[in-house]
XYZ file of C-alpha atoms in Angstrom:
415
model
C 0.012 -0.261 -0.048
C 1.376 3.836 -0.950
C -0.054 7.522 -0.963
C -0.299 8.716 -4.696
C -0.795 12.516 -4.937
C -3.156 12.833 -8.619
C -4.082 15.443 -10.930
C -6.524 15.396 -12.972
C -9.298 17.515 -15.024
C -12.962 16.783 -15.508
C -16.096 18.977 -16.551
C -19.300 18.945 -14.137
C -23.095 20.156 -14.873
C -24.046 22.330 -12.293
C -26.715 22.928 -10.185
C -28.140 25.366 -12.302
C -27.822 23.730 -16.003
C -29.293 20.536 -14.664
C -32.377 22.542 -14.052
C -31.518 24.034 -17.404
C -31.625 20.116 -18.865
C -34.679 19.113 -16.827
C -37.138 22.004 -18.571
C -36.329 20.931 -21.704
C -38.088 17.524 -21.034
C -41.216 18.863 -19.863
C -44.766 19.446 -22.070
C -45.735 22.895 -21.702
C -48.841 21.697 -19.067
C -46.198 20.341 -16.775
C -43.884 23.420 -17.585
C -47.088 25.682 -16.407
C -47.382 23.243 -13.000
C -43.412 23.354 -12.356
C -43.206 27.214 -12.706
C -46.534 27.687 -10.615
C -44.589 26.061 -8.228
C -41.536 29.059 -8.765
C -43.141 31.361 -8.286
C -44.566 30.326 -5.401
C -42.006 31.149 -4.363
C -40.221 33.960 -5.009
C -41.446 37.999 -5.786
C -40.176 38.621 -7.992
C -41.376 36.434 -10.810
C -45.312 37.018 -12.871
C -46.953 33.243 -14.320
C -49.854 34.203 -16.493
C -51.610 30.949 -16.809
C -53.872 30.977 -20.174
C -57.199 30.182 -19.574
C -58.112 26.316 -19.416
C -55.151 25.175 -18.634
C -55.684 25.813 -14.610
C -59.195 24.383 -14.312
C -59.706 21.075 -14.770
C -57.952 17.528 -13.579
C -57.579 14.697 -15.160
C -60.957 13.043 -14.115
C -62.629 15.955 -14.975
C -61.530 15.747 -18.550
C -61.765 12.249 -19.100
C -65.625 12.733 -17.557
C -65.574 16.123 -20.784
C -63.961 13.766 -22.924
C -65.988 10.724 -23.785
C -65.226 7.212 -24.947
C -62.509 4.372 -23.452
C -60.234 7.136 -22.208
C -63.079 7.754 -20.069
C -64.228 5.422 -18.283
C -60.341 3.823 -17.688
C -59.279 7.364 -16.314
C -61.871 7.585 -13.834
C -61.420 3.763 -12.892
C -57.357 4.762 -12.376
C -58.268 7.072 -8.986
C -59.661 3.158 -7.306
C -56.245 1.162 -8.480
C -53.643 1.984 -4.955
C -50.749 1.319 -7.753
C -52.085 4.077 -10.784
C -52.708 6.601 -7.410
C -48.887 6.237 -6.587
C -47.373 6.131 -9.687
C -50.116 8.542 -11.745
C -47.450 9.062 -14.844
C -46.732 5.518 -15.805
C -50.694 4.321 -14.838
C -51.001 7.319 -17.532
C -48.257 6.050 -19.961
C -50.227 2.312 -20.155
C -53.838 4.604 -20.651
C -51.821 6.720 -23.834
C -50.599 3.363 -25.029
C -54.689 1.766 -25.699
C -56.027 1.623 -29.264
C -59.116 1.136 -30.016
C -59.705 -2.324 -28.940
C -58.531 -2.102 -25.817
C -55.245 -3.599 -26.541
C -51.637 -2.059 -25.670
C -50.106 -0.999 -29.125
C -46.687 -0.715 -28.187
C -44.344 -3.742 -26.363
C -44.238 -3.299 -21.989
C -40.452 -1.852 -22.830
C -41.491 0.699 -25.093
C -43.999 2.003 -22.115
C -41.401 2.049 -19.784
C -38.942 4.060 -21.216
C -41.621 6.624 -21.906
C -42.609 6.722 -18.746
C -38.727 6.087 -17.286
C -39.426 3.519 -14.914
C -38.224 -0.098 -15.317
C -39.366 -3.042 -16.094
C -40.367 -4.606 -12.942
C -42.605 -1.295 -11.806
C -44.250 -1.692 -15.703
C -45.763 -5.655 -15.026
C -46.777 -4.534 -11.256
C -48.634 -1.932 -12.671
C -49.465 -3.466 -15.846
C -51.141 -6.460 -13.642
C -53.082 -4.158 -11.401
C -54.543 -2.180 -14.110
C -55.531 -5.419 -15.693
C -56.789 -6.522 -12.547
C -58.723 -3.391 -11.183
C -59.832 -1.833 -14.248
C -63.415 -3.940 -15.788
C -63.913 -4.771 -18.135
C -61.850 -7.937 -18.202
C -59.069 -7.994 -21.122
C -58.412 -4.329 -21.646
C -54.716 -3.813 -21.286
C -53.876 -6.703 -22.975
C -50.730 -7.167 -25.429
C -53.093 -9.003 -27.599
C -55.784 -11.618 -29.340
C -54.692 -14.194 -27.187
C -54.227 -11.758 -23.969
C -57.637 -11.091 -23.763
C -58.641 -13.337 -23.921
C -57.026 -15.182 -21.311
C -58.018 -12.721 -18.992
C -61.519 -12.593 -19.659
C -60.980 -16.574 -18.871
C -59.620 -15.910 -15.454
C -62.104 -13.046 -14.380
C -64.881 -15.571 -15.807
C -62.410 -18.563 -13.435
C -62.359 -20.621 -16.974
C -58.520 -20.781 -17.192
C -57.779 -24.482 -16.733
C -54.543 -25.786 -18.031
C -56.862 -27.041 -20.984
C -57.798 -23.360 -21.356
C -54.120 -22.409 -21.432
C -53.300 -24.604 -23.868
C -55.935 -23.904 -26.544
C -55.056 -19.868 -26.502
C -50.839 -20.774 -26.459
C -52.600 -23.073 -29.625
C -54.959 -20.276 -31.500
C -53.562 -19.139 -34.266
C -53.796 -22.825 -35.446
C -57.817 -22.417 -35.536
C -57.804 -20.458 -38.701
C -55.941 -22.789 -40.500
C -56.794 -26.260 -39.155
C -59.850 -25.569 -37.520
C -60.405 -27.296 -33.859
C -58.205 -31.068 -34.970
C -54.900 -28.971 -35.172
C -55.283 -27.237 -32.186
C -56.181 -30.446 -30.286
C -53.504 -32.080 -31.980
C -50.654 -29.346 -31.087
C -52.181 -28.507 -27.119
C -52.889 -32.452 -26.342
C -55.712 -32.174 -25.751
C -58.711 -34.445 -26.502
C -60.612 -33.335 -29.594
C -64.136 -32.698 -26.735
C -61.580 -30.636 -24.341
C -61.198 -27.742 -26.985
C -65.090 -28.023 -27.949
C -65.183 -26.771 -24.495
C -62.835 -24.495 -24.549
C -63.778 -23.496 -28.070
C -67.389 -22.601 -26.805
C -66.447 -20.349 -24.013
C -63.985 -18.283 -25.989
C -67.010 -17.753 -28.446
C -68.645 -15.747 -25.612
C -66.102 -13.507 -24.490
C -65.145 -9.797 -26.043
C -62.349 -10.318 -28.003
C -62.007 -6.111 -28.466
C -63.412 -4.712 -25.450
C -62.391 -1.247 -26.002
C -64.700 -1.347 -29.513
C -67.825 -1.042 -26.795
C -66.438 2.474 -25.893
C -67.226 3.650 -29.644
C -63.500 4.319 -30.560
C -60.519 4.487 -29.643
C -59.014 6.784 -26.834
C -59.406 10.854 -26.491
C -55.694 11.935 -26.061
C -54.331 11.967 -22.756
C -53.857 16.272 -23.035
C -54.359 18.997 -24.874
C -50.472 19.082 -27.863
C -48.185 20.783 -26.994
C -47.482 22.187 -30.807
C -49.988 22.659 -33.689
C -49.483 22.346 -37.946
C -51.295 24.701 -39.324
C -51.136 25.370 -43.521
C -50.731 28.539 -44.717
C -50.526 29.697 -47.915
C -47.003 30.042 -47.162
C -47.044 26.410 -46.920
C -46.819 24.278 -43.265
C -46.699 26.921 -40.577
C -45.429 24.695 -36.830
C -46.093 27.111 -33.321
C -46.567 26.416 -30.241
C -49.066 25.815 -28.307
C -50.454 29.354 -26.586
C -53.359 27.603 -24.726
C -51.205 25.897 -23.104
C -47.673 27.851 -22.908
C -47.243 29.736 -19.156
C -45.844 32.807 -19.634
C -43.106 33.864 -17.421
C -42.510 37.504 -16.323
C -39.863 39.225 -13.737
C -41.741 41.889 -11.629
C -39.214 44.893 -12.140
C -38.805 46.046 -8.235
C -36.720 49.178 -7.110
C -37.507 48.873 -3.861
C -35.993 45.143 -3.469
C -35.079 45.411 -0.041
C -31.014 44.670 0.532
C -29.774 41.110 0.069
C -32.880 39.864 -2.064
C -30.273 39.559 -5.109
C -29.750 36.351 -5.352
C -33.694 36.133 -5.481
C -33.533 38.851 -8.508
C -31.068 36.770 -10.040
C -32.440 34.019 -10.103
C -35.808 34.808 -11.406
C -33.895 36.507 -14.315
C -32.276 33.232 -15.163
C -35.521 30.897 -14.401
C -36.804 33.651 -16.996
C -34.462 33.483 -19.593
C -33.714 29.742 -19.326
C -37.430 28.997 -19.872
C -36.820 31.479 -23.109
C -34.696 29.670 -24.696
C -36.857 26.156 -23.611
C -39.351 27.566 -25.518
C -36.444 28.342 -28.326
C -35.478 25.494 -28.377
C -38.267 22.979 -28.480
C -39.745 25.151 -31.306
C -37.027 24.921 -33.433
C -37.017 21.040 -33.340
C -40.628 20.478 -33.933
C -39.645 22.501 -37.179
C -36.533 20.378 -38.482
C -38.498 17.534 -37.892
C -41.941 18.180 -39.899
C -39.918 19.943 -42.833
C -38.410 16.733 -42.884
C -41.609 15.082 -42.784
C -43.139 17.560 -45.582
C -44.473 14.352 -47.032
C -46.408 12.873 -43.962
C -47.476 16.233 -43.188
C -49.204 16.272 -47.436
C -49.915 12.516 -48.148
C -49.765 10.765 -44.372
C -48.102 7.803 -42.467
C -47.740 6.422 -45.997
C -45.117 9.496 -46.341
C -43.329 9.221 -43.879
C -38.827 8.948 -43.843
C -36.084 7.850 -42.616
C -35.036 9.971 -39.839
C -32.719 9.938 -36.267
C -32.322 12.000 -33.595
C -28.714 12.936 -34.289
C -29.628 14.167 -37.867
C -32.213 16.529 -36.664
C -29.267 17.670 -33.982
C -26.612 18.356 -36.446
C -29.226 20.814 -38.074
C -29.747 22.312 -34.874
C -25.781 22.657 -33.834
C -27.114 20.737 -31.127
C -26.109 17.548 -29.239
C -28.651 14.840 -29.954
C -29.536 13.997 -26.502
C -31.481 17.265 -26.238
C -32.946 16.366 -29.386
C -34.201 13.443 -27.561
C -34.964 14.699 -24.654
C -37.062 17.273 -26.507
C -39.402 14.984 -28.561
C -39.782 11.739 -26.358
C -42.824 13.265 -25.417
C -44.083 16.627 -26.708
C -47.284 15.705 -28.192
C -48.235 17.931 -32.438
C -51.970 18.049 -33.382
C -51.310 16.988 -37.520
C -53.890 16.359 -39.960
C -53.162 13.821 -39.121
C -53.850 13.091 -35.124
C -51.822 14.125 -33.026
C -49.102 12.511 -32.327
C -45.719 11.864 -29.945
C -42.623 13.611 -31.358
C -40.616 10.762 -31.328
C -42.947 8.745 -33.600
C -41.590 10.871 -36.618
C -38.301 9.492 -36.007
C -37.605 5.751 -37.551
C -35.147 3.950 -38.925
C -36.189 2.131 -41.616
C -35.281 -0.969 -42.904
C -31.918 -2.158 -44.048
C -31.155 -2.994 -48.332
C -29.189 -3.024 -50.810
C -29.801 0.284 -52.939
C -27.947 2.581 -54.869
C -28.888 5.984 -51.842
C -29.186 4.906 -48.865
C -28.635 8.416 -47.239
C -30.597 9.490 -44.555
C -34.354 10.897 -44.782
C -33.994 9.375 -48.644
C -35.641 6.160 -48.217
C -39.209 5.240 -46.760
C -39.416 4.140 -42.699
C -40.215 1.847 -41.297
C -43.634 2.688 -40.441
C -44.542 4.165 -43.894
C -43.352 1.121 -45.892
C -46.018 -1.288 -42.424
C -48.377 1.370 -43.752
C -48.364 0.709 -47.360
C -48.491 -2.612 -46.414
C -51.961 -3.264 -45.339
C -52.862 -1.100 -48.026
C -51.436 -3.245 -50.321
C -53.492 -5.941 -48.574
C -56.208 -4.288 -47.680
C -57.242 -4.183 -51.206
C -56.291 -7.680 -53.155
C -58.779 -9.055 -54.309
C -60.297 -11.727 -52.239
C -60.232 -14.841 -54.758
C -56.317 -14.765 -54.780
C -54.377 -12.614 -52.188
C -50.898 -11.724 -52.233
C -48.145 -13.864 -50.354
C -45.035 -12.235 -49.117
C -43.290 -12.793 -52.317
C -45.855 -11.092 -54.286
C -46.860 -8.776 -51.733
C -42.225 -7.400 -52.359
C -42.829 -7.295 -55.967
C -45.702 -4.846 -55.799
C -43.206 -2.883 -53.151
C -40.195 -3.238 -55.546
C -42.052 -1.401 -58.193
C -43.351 1.371 -56.070
C -39.924 1.889 -54.974
C -39.834 0.020 -51.508
C -37.804 -2.764 -52.536
C -37.454 -5.777 -49.607
C -36.317 -8.690 -48.815
C -39.832 -11.042 -48.739
C -38.353 -12.489 -44.494
C -38.857 -8.567 -44.397
C -42.214 -8.538 -45.887
C -43.229 -11.499 -43.784
C -42.235 -10.219 -40.459
C -43.586 -6.363 -41.287
C -47.309 -8.072 -42.075
C -46.911 -10.229 -38.723
C -46.129 -6.746 -37.018
C -49.983 -5.757 -38.509
C -51.650 -8.563 -36.935
C -52.114 -9.771 -40.966
C -51.844 -13.719 -41.248
C -50.146 -15.554 -44.406
C -52.206 -15.374 -47.471
C -53.505 -19.429 -46.946
C -55.287 -17.954 -43.854
C -57.037 -15.018 -45.359
C -58.378 -16.380 -47.842
C -60.096 -19.595 -45.729
C -61.105 -16.692 -43.491
C -62.569 -14.767 -46.113
C -63.983 -18.031 -47.545
């Protein structure tokens, strides 16, 4: 053992820098709540909240909007886990689709709420068990039916085996399910009879997809000179520093804190608007034609255009909600890597995004001949003719991600 003296240099963030970075992550409504707390502690700050932003809470908003979102949100206050972590619970509500299923993997929901996977799993179990009707917050059809079977005390080993092989039902009927599950045909028939009395899409009973959890932070509108991107002033707070020459001695630090906060909020707004404009400028095709025209886009590319760090773009885009001509979308949903394929042009933004290709694939399958549905190879050829060359196995992967069966199964279903 020995003593040794070393000298080194390192850079660390100060307290104010950390606070400034934290403001980039906030939505307009979260920013208003944070500034209200700060203004109450600083006499030099004057906060002006737009009309309507400080009124109803989550429950009142849900009641006024109606539908699936209102139904689910009204029950959150009855669940202890949701009351303890409202942000994570609302992340699950945002992930509901019109069927009442989750439209994204559990790991994505946990990441969006900055929670661990174990915390997300615990919350999911609480929501599935505590919110009626049974089957909401399922990951898919089989999971939805499993939750309903548990709720009805019908989740026997035979029922579990049938649900595991439910995809074979359309291909080979009950006999194929019985063979794969190792059950008697009578057991399979009894389970299928119970399944037919279940609701595979419980969310549809509430009249369409859930309403948005909150108002948008950015609004996109068409003007004579093109698309205009602006912050939503209906939810954006305005912070001013009160000039007070009579301030008592010893309050210089408090006034300096107020001036710093006012400048950092203004910088936050400029950064948010700049990132939103840069992203939507790259995705003008989406604004003009919809999801089928999305292009590949990376955070690093936007950061390079604006002279920012990639993590800054990520913080801004994570929860920012944009009102587009094609509905409300998070800004981060407009970033997409796209499939890897051979081609003369691999520049970022020069090829369709994976989401656009999946959208077009769904359109092709919906429009095919019911008597002769297109196979994966034929779909790949059709996409190639449109300038989207993909391998057959990639088309199959995208088709499965959309929940669309193979052509032979589609033919039997239509028959």
